[in-house]
């Protein structure tokens, strides 16, 4: 994914997050449940801000 499209796509779905960051869905759900990954619900859709994803990924090793 190009830098320009990343900037335009500020929010990701679980599927997009899983593919882009090579995380399995169960890991994403665990991070959500533990409060390590902030998310926003819009109806049935769960979205993640790229800033929150980056924060979670970069601090992942420190929490484990």
PDB file of N, CA and C in Angstrom:
ATOM      1  N   UNK A   1       0.852  -1.177   0.000  1.00  0.00           N
ATOM      2  CA  UNK A   1       0.000   0.000   0.000  1.00  0.00           C
ATOM      3  C   UNK A   1       0.895   1.237   0.000  1.00  0.00           C
ATOM      4  N   UNK A   2       0.604   2.195  -0.848  1.00  0.00           N
ATOM      5  CA  UNK A   2       1.432   3.385  -0.957  1.00  0.00           C
ATOM      6  C   UNK A   2       1.220   4.311   0.238  1.00  0.00           C
ATOM      7  N   UNK A   3       2.179   5.186   0.464  1.00  0.00           N
ATOM      8  CA  UNK A   3       2.111   6.134   1.584  1.00  0.00           C
ATOM      9  C   UNK A   3       0.893   7.034   1.442  1.00  0.00           C
ATOM     10  N   UNK A   4       0.601   7.449   0.215  1.00  0.00           N
ATOM     11  CA  UNK A   4      -0.535   8.341  -0.017  1.00  0.00           C
ATOM     12  C   UNK A   4      -1.853   7.677   0.354  1.00  0.00           C
ATOM     13  N   UNK A   5      -2.032   6.412  -0.021  1.00  0.00           N
ATOM     14  CA  UNK A   5      -3.283   5.730   0.307  1.00  0.00           C
ATOM     15  C   UNK A   5      -3.371   5.417   1.791  1.00  0.00           C
ATOM     16  N   UNK A   6      -2.235   5.219   2.462  1.00  0.00           N
ATOM     17  CA  UNK A   6      -2.241   5.019   3.913  1.00  0.00           C
ATOM     18  C   UNK A   6      -2.742   6.269   4.615  1.00  0.00           C
ATOM     19  N   UNK A   7      -2.288   7.428   4.156  1.00  0.00           N
ATOM     20  CA  UNK A   7      -2.710   8.679   4.762  1.00  0.00           C
ATOM     21  C   UNK A   7      -4.198   8.923   4.532  1.00  0.00           C
ATOM     22  N   UNK A   8      -4.692   8.551   3.371  1.00  0.00           N
ATOM     23  CA  UNK A   8      -6.101   8.736   3.063  1.00  0.00           C
ATOM     24  C   UNK A   8      -6.977   7.739   3.810  1.00  0.00           C
ATOM     25  N   UNK A   9      -6.434   6.605   4.157  1.00  0.00           N
ATOM     26  CA  UNK A   9      -7.174   5.552   4.845  1.00  0.00           C
ATOM     27  C   UNK A   9      -6.791   5.581   6.322  1.00  0.00           C
ATOM     28  N   UNK A  10      -7.288   6.549   7.048  1.00  0.00           N
ATOM     29  CA  UNK A  10      -6.902   6.725   8.443  1.00  0.00           C
ATOM     30  C   UNK A  10      -7.460   5.636   9.349  1.00  0.00           C
ATOM     31  N   UNK A  11      -8.547   4.982   8.948  1.00  0.00           N
ATOM     32  CA  UNK A  11      -9.184   3.958   9.775  1.00  0.00           C
ATOM     33  C   UNK A  11      -9.233   2.638   9.028  1.00  0.00           C
ATOM     34  N   UNK A  12      -9.015   1.556   9.782  1.00  0.00           N
ATOM     35  CA  UNK A  12      -8.981   0.222   9.192  1.00  0.00           C
ATOM     36  C   UNK A  12      -9.996  -0.687   9.862  1.00  0.00           C
ATOM     37  N   UNK A  13     -10.530  -1.630   9.103  1.00  0.00           N
ATOM     38  CA  UNK A  13     -11.386  -2.672   9.663  1.00  0.00           C
ATOM     39  C   UNK A  13     -10.489  -3.773  10.229  1.00  0.00           C
ATOM     40  N   UNK A  14     -11.086  -4.733  10.919  1.00  0.00           N
ATOM     41  CA  UNK A  14     -10.313  -5.860  11.459  1.00  0.00           C
ATOM     42  C   UNK A  14      -9.610  -6.600  10.324  1.00  0.00           C
ATOM     43  N   UNK A  15     -10.307  -6.833   9.221  1.00  0.00           N
ATOM     44  CA  UNK A  15      -9.720  -7.549   8.091  1.00  0.00           C
ATOM     45  C   UNK A  15      -8.532  -6.784   7.504  1.00  0.00           C
ATOM     46  N   UNK A  16      -8.686  -5.489   7.318  1.00  0.00           N
ATOM     47  CA  UNK A  16      -7.599  -4.674   6.782  1.00  0.00           C
ATOM     48  C   UNK A  16      -6.410  -4.653   7.739  1.00  0.00           C
ATOM     49  N   UNK A  17      -6.687  -4.514   9.025  1.00  0.00           N
ATOM     50  CA  UNK A  17      -5.642  -4.513  10.043  1.00  0.00           C
ATOM     51  C   UNK A  17      -4.888  -5.831  10.029  1.00  0.00           C
ATOM     52  N   UNK A  18      -5.616  -6.924   9.965  1.00  0.00           N
ATOM     53  CA  UNK A  18      -5.016  -8.252   9.944  1.00  0.00           C
ATOM     54  C   UNK A  18      -4.092  -8.425   8.742  1.00  0.00           C
ATOM     55  N   UNK A  19      -4.539  -8.023   7.576  1.00  0.00           N
ATOM     56  CA  UNK A  19      -3.752  -8.183   6.351  1.00  0.00           C
ATOM     57  C   UNK A  19      -2.544  -7.251   6.320  1.00  0.00           C
ATOM     58  N   UNK A  20      -2.757  -6.001   6.664  1.00  0.00           N
ATOM     59  CA  UNK A  20      -1.696  -5.007   6.541  1.00  0.00           C
ATOM     60  C   UNK A  20      -0.575  -5.202   7.551  1.00  0.00           C
ATOM     61  N   UNK A  21      -0.925  -5.633   8.765  1.00  0.00           N
ATOM     62  CA  UNK A  21       0.072  -5.771   9.827  1.00  0.00           C
ATOM     63  C   UNK A  21       0.408  -7.222  10.133  1.00  0.00           C
ATOM     64  N   UNK A  22      -0.117  -8.150   9.346  1.00  0.00           N
ATOM     65  CA  UNK A  22       0.144  -9.589   9.509  1.00  0.00           C
ATOM     66  C   UNK A  22      -0.160 -10.075  10.925  1.00  0.00           C
ATOM     67  N   UNK A  23      -1.330  -9.703  11.418  1.00  0.00           N
ATOM     68  CA  UNK A  23      -1.792 -10.141  12.730  1.00  0.00           C
ATOM     69  C   UNK A  23      -2.997 -11.053  12.539  1.00  0.00           C
ATOM     70  N   UNK A  24      -3.071 -12.119  13.327  1.00  0.00           N
ATOM     71  CA  UNK A  24      -4.259 -12.961  13.225  1.00  0.00           C
ATOM     72  C   UNK A  24      -5.409 -12.289  13.991  1.00  0.00           C
ATOM     73  N   UNK A  25      -6.612 -12.627  13.591  1.00  0.00           N
ATOM     74  CA  UNK A  25      -7.803 -11.996  14.166  1.00  0.00           C
ATOM     75  C   UNK A  25      -7.883 -12.222  15.671  1.00  0.00           C
ATOM     76  N   UNK A  26      -7.459 -13.400  16.137  1.00  0.00           N
ATOM     77  CA  UNK A  26      -7.525 -13.678  17.575  1.00  0.00           C
ATOM     78  C   UNK A  26      -6.593 -12.754  18.364  1.00  0.00           C
ATOM     79  N   UNK A  27      -5.456 -12.407  17.792  1.00  0.00           N
ATOM     80  CA  UNK A  27      -4.530 -11.469  18.444  1.00  0.00           C
ATOM     81  C   UNK A  27      -5.163 -10.089  18.522  1.00  0.00           C
ATOM     82  N   UNK A  28      -5.802  -9.672  17.450  1.00  0.00           N
ATOM     83  CA  UNK A  28      -6.473  -8.368  17.423  1.00  0.00           C
ATOM     84  C   UNK A  28      -7.566  -8.325  18.488  1.00  0.00           C
ATOM     85  N   UNK A  29      -8.364  -9.383  18.567  1.00  0.00           N
ATOM     86  CA  UNK A  29      -9.437  -9.437  19.568  1.00  0.00           C
ATOM     87  C   UNK A  29      -8.868  -9.445  20.991  1.00  0.00           C
ATOM     88  N   UNK A  30      -7.754 -10.128  21.186  1.00  0.00           N
ATOM     89  CA  UNK A  30      -7.104 -10.145  22.503  1.00  0.00           C
ATOM     90  C   UNK A  30      -6.645  -8.739  22.885  1.00  0.00           C
ATOM     91  N   UNK A  31      -6.030  -8.030  21.947  1.00  0.00           N
ATOM     92  CA  UNK A  31      -5.570  -6.662  22.204  1.00  0.00           C
ATOM     93  C   UNK A  31      -6.744  -5.741  22.509  1.00  0.00           C
ATOM     94  N   UNK A  32      -7.867  -5.959  21.822  1.00  0.00           N
ATOM     95  CA  UNK A  32      -9.064  -5.154  22.077  1.00  0.00           C
ATOM     96  C   UNK A  32      -9.589  -5.429  23.479  1.00  0.00           C
ATOM     97  N   UNK A  33      -9.674  -6.702  23.842  1.00  0.00           N
ATOM     98  CA  UNK A  33     -10.207  -7.102  25.146  1.00  0.00           C
ATOM     99  C   UNK A  33      -9.319  -6.608  26.285  1.00  0.00           C
ATOM    100  N   UNK A  34      -8.002  -6.676  26.087  1.00  0.00           N
ATOM    101  CA  UNK A  34      -7.041  -6.236  27.106  1.00  0.00           C
ATOM    102  C   UNK A  34      -6.958  -4.714  27.224  1.00  0.00           C
ATOM    103  N   UNK A  35      -7.538  -4.015  26.255  1.00  0.00           N
ATOM    104  CA  UNK A  35      -7.482  -2.560  26.274  1.00  0.00           C
ATOM    105  C   UNK A  35      -6.223  -1.990  25.657  1.00  0.00           C
ATOM    106  N   UNK A  36      -5.413  -2.833  25.045  1.00  0.00           N
ATOM    107  CA  UNK A  36      -4.178  -2.355  24.417  1.00  0.00           C
ATOM    108  C   UNK A  36      -4.425  -1.677  23.084  1.00  0.00           C
ATOM    109  N   UNK A  37      -5.528  -2.039  22.425  1.00  0.00           N
ATOM    110  CA  UNK A  37      -5.836  -1.491  21.114  1.00  0.00           C
ATOM    111  C   UNK A  37      -7.198  -0.803  21.167  1.00  0.00           C
ATOM    112  N   UNK A  38      -7.184   0.503  20.975  1.00  0.00           N
ATOM    113  CA  UNK A  38      -8.425   1.268  20.986  1.00  0.00           C
ATOM    114  C   UNK A  38      -9.183   1.010  19.697  1.00  0.00           C
ATOM    115  N   UNK A  39     -10.495   0.962  19.811  1.00  0.00           N
ATOM    116  CA  UNK A  39     -11.328   0.743  18.634  1.00  0.00           C
ATOM    117  C   UNK A  39     -12.613   1.538  18.761  1.00  0.00           C
ATOM    118  N   UNK A  40     -13.286   1.681  17.645  1.00  0.00           N
ATOM    119  CA  UNK A  40     -14.531   2.442  17.580  1.00  0.00           C
ATOM    120  C   UNK A  40     -15.560   1.595  16.862  1.00  0.00           C
ATOM    121  N   UNK A  41     -16.757   1.505  17.438  1.00  0.00           N
ATOM    122  CA  UNK A  41     -17.843   0.745  16.836  1.00  0.00           C
ATOM    123  C   UNK A  41     -18.791   1.699  16.136  1.00  0.00           C
ATOM    124  N   UNK A  42     -19.112   1.379  14.893  1.00  0.00           N
ATOM    125  CA  UNK A  42     -20.104   2.111  14.116  1.00  0.00           C
ATOM    126  C   UNK A  42     -21.106   1.077  13.630  1.00  0.00           C
ATOM    127  N   UNK A  43     -22.179   0.917  14.402  1.00  0.00           N
ATOM    128  CA  UNK A  43     -23.121  -0.151  14.104  1.00  0.00           C
ATOM    129  C   UNK A  43     -22.438  -1.489  14.334  1.00  0.00           C
ATOM    130  N   UNK A  44     -22.382  -2.317  13.312  1.00  0.00           N
ATOM    131  CA  UNK A  44     -21.725  -3.623  13.418  1.00  0.00           C
ATOM    132  C   UNK A  44     -20.267  -3.568  12.995  1.00  0.00           C
ATOM    133  N   UNK A  45     -19.818  -2.418  12.529  1.00  0.00           N
ATOM    134  CA  UNK A  45     -18.462  -2.277  12.015  1.00  0.00           C
ATOM    135  C   UNK A  45     -17.514  -1.816  13.123  1.00  0.00           C
ATOM    136  N   UNK A  46     -16.358  -2.468  13.216  1.00  0.00           N
ATOM    137  CA  UNK A  46     -15.317  -2.081  14.165  1.00  0.00           C
ATOM    138  C   UNK A  46     -14.186  -1.449  13.370  1.00  0.00           C
ATOM    139  N   UNK A  47     -13.794  -0.242  13.764  1.00  0.00           N
ATOM    140  CA  UNK A  47     -12.728   0.475  13.062  1.00  0.00           C
ATOM    141  C   UNK A  47     -11.620   0.861  14.032  1.00  0.00           C
ATOM    142  N   UNK A  48     -10.417   0.907  13.500  1.00  0.00           N
ATOM    143  CA  UNK A  48      -9.232   1.234  14.279  1.00  0.00           C
ATOM    144  C   UNK A  48      -8.521   2.400  13.622  1.00  0.00           C
ATOM    145  N   UNK A  49      -8.111   3.372  14.423  1.00  0.00           N
ATOM    146  CA  UNK A  49      -7.318   4.482  13.900  1.00  0.00           C
ATOM    147  C   UNK A  49      -5.887   3.988  13.707  1.00  0.00           C
ATOM    148  N   UNK A  50      -5.275   4.392  12.606  1.00  0.00           N
ATOM    149  CA  UNK A  50      -3.899   3.980  12.306  1.00  0.00           C
ATOM    150  C   UNK A  50      -2.939   4.404  13.427  1.00  0.00           C
ATOM    151  N   UNK A  51      -3.170   5.573  14.004  1.00  0.00           N
ATOM    152  CA  UNK A  51      -2.321   6.075  15.097  1.00  0.00           C
ATOM    153  C   UNK A  51      -2.371   5.107  16.284  1.00  0.00           C
ATOM    154  N   UNK A  52      -3.568   4.626  16.626  1.00  0.00           N
ATOM    155  CA  UNK A  52      -3.720   3.694  17.743  1.00  0.00           C
ATOM    156  C   UNK A  52      -3.085   2.345  17.432  1.00  0.00           C
ATOM    157  N   UNK A  53      -3.171   1.918  16.180  1.00  0.00           N
ATOM    158  CA  UNK A  53      -2.551   0.658  15.777  1.00  0.00           C
ATOM    159  C   UNK A  53      -1.045   0.750  15.929  1.00  0.00           C
ATOM    160  N   UNK A  54      -0.475   1.824  15.410  1.00  0.00           N
ATOM    161  CA  UNK A  54       0.976   2.015  15.494  1.00  0.00           C
ATOM    162  C   UNK A  54       1.444   2.058  16.950  1.00  0.00           C
ATOM    163  N   UNK A  55       0.673   2.726  17.787  1.00  0.00           N
ATOM    164  CA  UNK A  55       1.006   2.821  19.207  1.00  0.00           C
ATOM    165  C   UNK A  55       0.995   1.424  19.853  1.00  0.00           C
ATOM    166  N   UNK A  56      -0.014   0.634  19.538  1.00  0.00           N
ATOM    167  CA  UNK A  56      -0.143  -0.710  20.092  1.00  0.00           C
ATOM    168  C   UNK A  56       0.987  -1.613  19.602  1.00  0.00           C
ATOM    169  N   UNK A  57       1.293  -1.551  18.329  1.00  0.00           N
ATOM    170  CA  UNK A  57       2.320  -2.402  17.739  1.00  0.00           C
ATOM    171  C   UNK A  57       3.696  -2.061  18.301  1.00  0.00           C
ATOM    172  N   UNK A  58       4.001  -0.784  18.442  1.00  0.00           N
ATOM    173  CA  UNK A  58       5.334  -0.387  18.904  1.00  0.00           C
ATOM    174  C   UNK A  58       5.529  -0.657  20.387  1.00  0.00           C
ATOM    175  N   UNK A  59       4.446  -0.696  21.162  1.00  0.00           N
ATOM    176  CA  UNK A  59       4.571  -0.974  22.602  1.00  0.00           C
ATOM    177  C   UNK A  59       4.220  -2.418  22.947  1.00  0.00           C
ATOM    178  N   UNK A  60       3.924  -3.240  21.926  1.00  0.00           N
ATOM    179  CA  UNK A  60       3.488  -4.620  22.132  1.00  0.00           C
ATOM    180  C   UNK A  60       4.493  -5.400  22.986  1.00  0.00           C
ATOM    181  N   UNK A  61       5.773  -5.309  22.666  1.00  0.00           N
ATOM    182  CA  UNK A  61       6.776  -6.080  23.394  1.00  0.00           C
ATOM    183  C   UNK A  61       6.904  -5.678  24.851  1.00  0.00           C
ATOM    184  N   UNK A  62       6.619  -4.427  25.164  1.00  0.00           N
ATOM    185  CA  UNK A  62       6.748  -3.931  26.527  1.00  0.00           C
ATOM    186  C   UNK A  62       5.643  -4.469  27.430  1.00  0.00           C
ATOM    187  N   UNK A  63       4.454  -4.792  26.856  1.00  0.00           N
ATOM    188  CA  UNK A  63       3.333  -5.280  27.642  1.00  0.00           C
ATOM    189  C   UNK A  63       3.410  -6.773  27.904  1.00  0.00           C
ATOM    190  N   UNK A  64       4.162  -7.487  27.111  1.00  0.00           N
ATOM    191  CA  UNK A  64       4.163  -8.945  27.212  1.00  0.00           C
ATOM    192  C   UNK A  64       5.206  -9.456  28.137  1.00  0.00           C
TER     193      UNK A  64
END
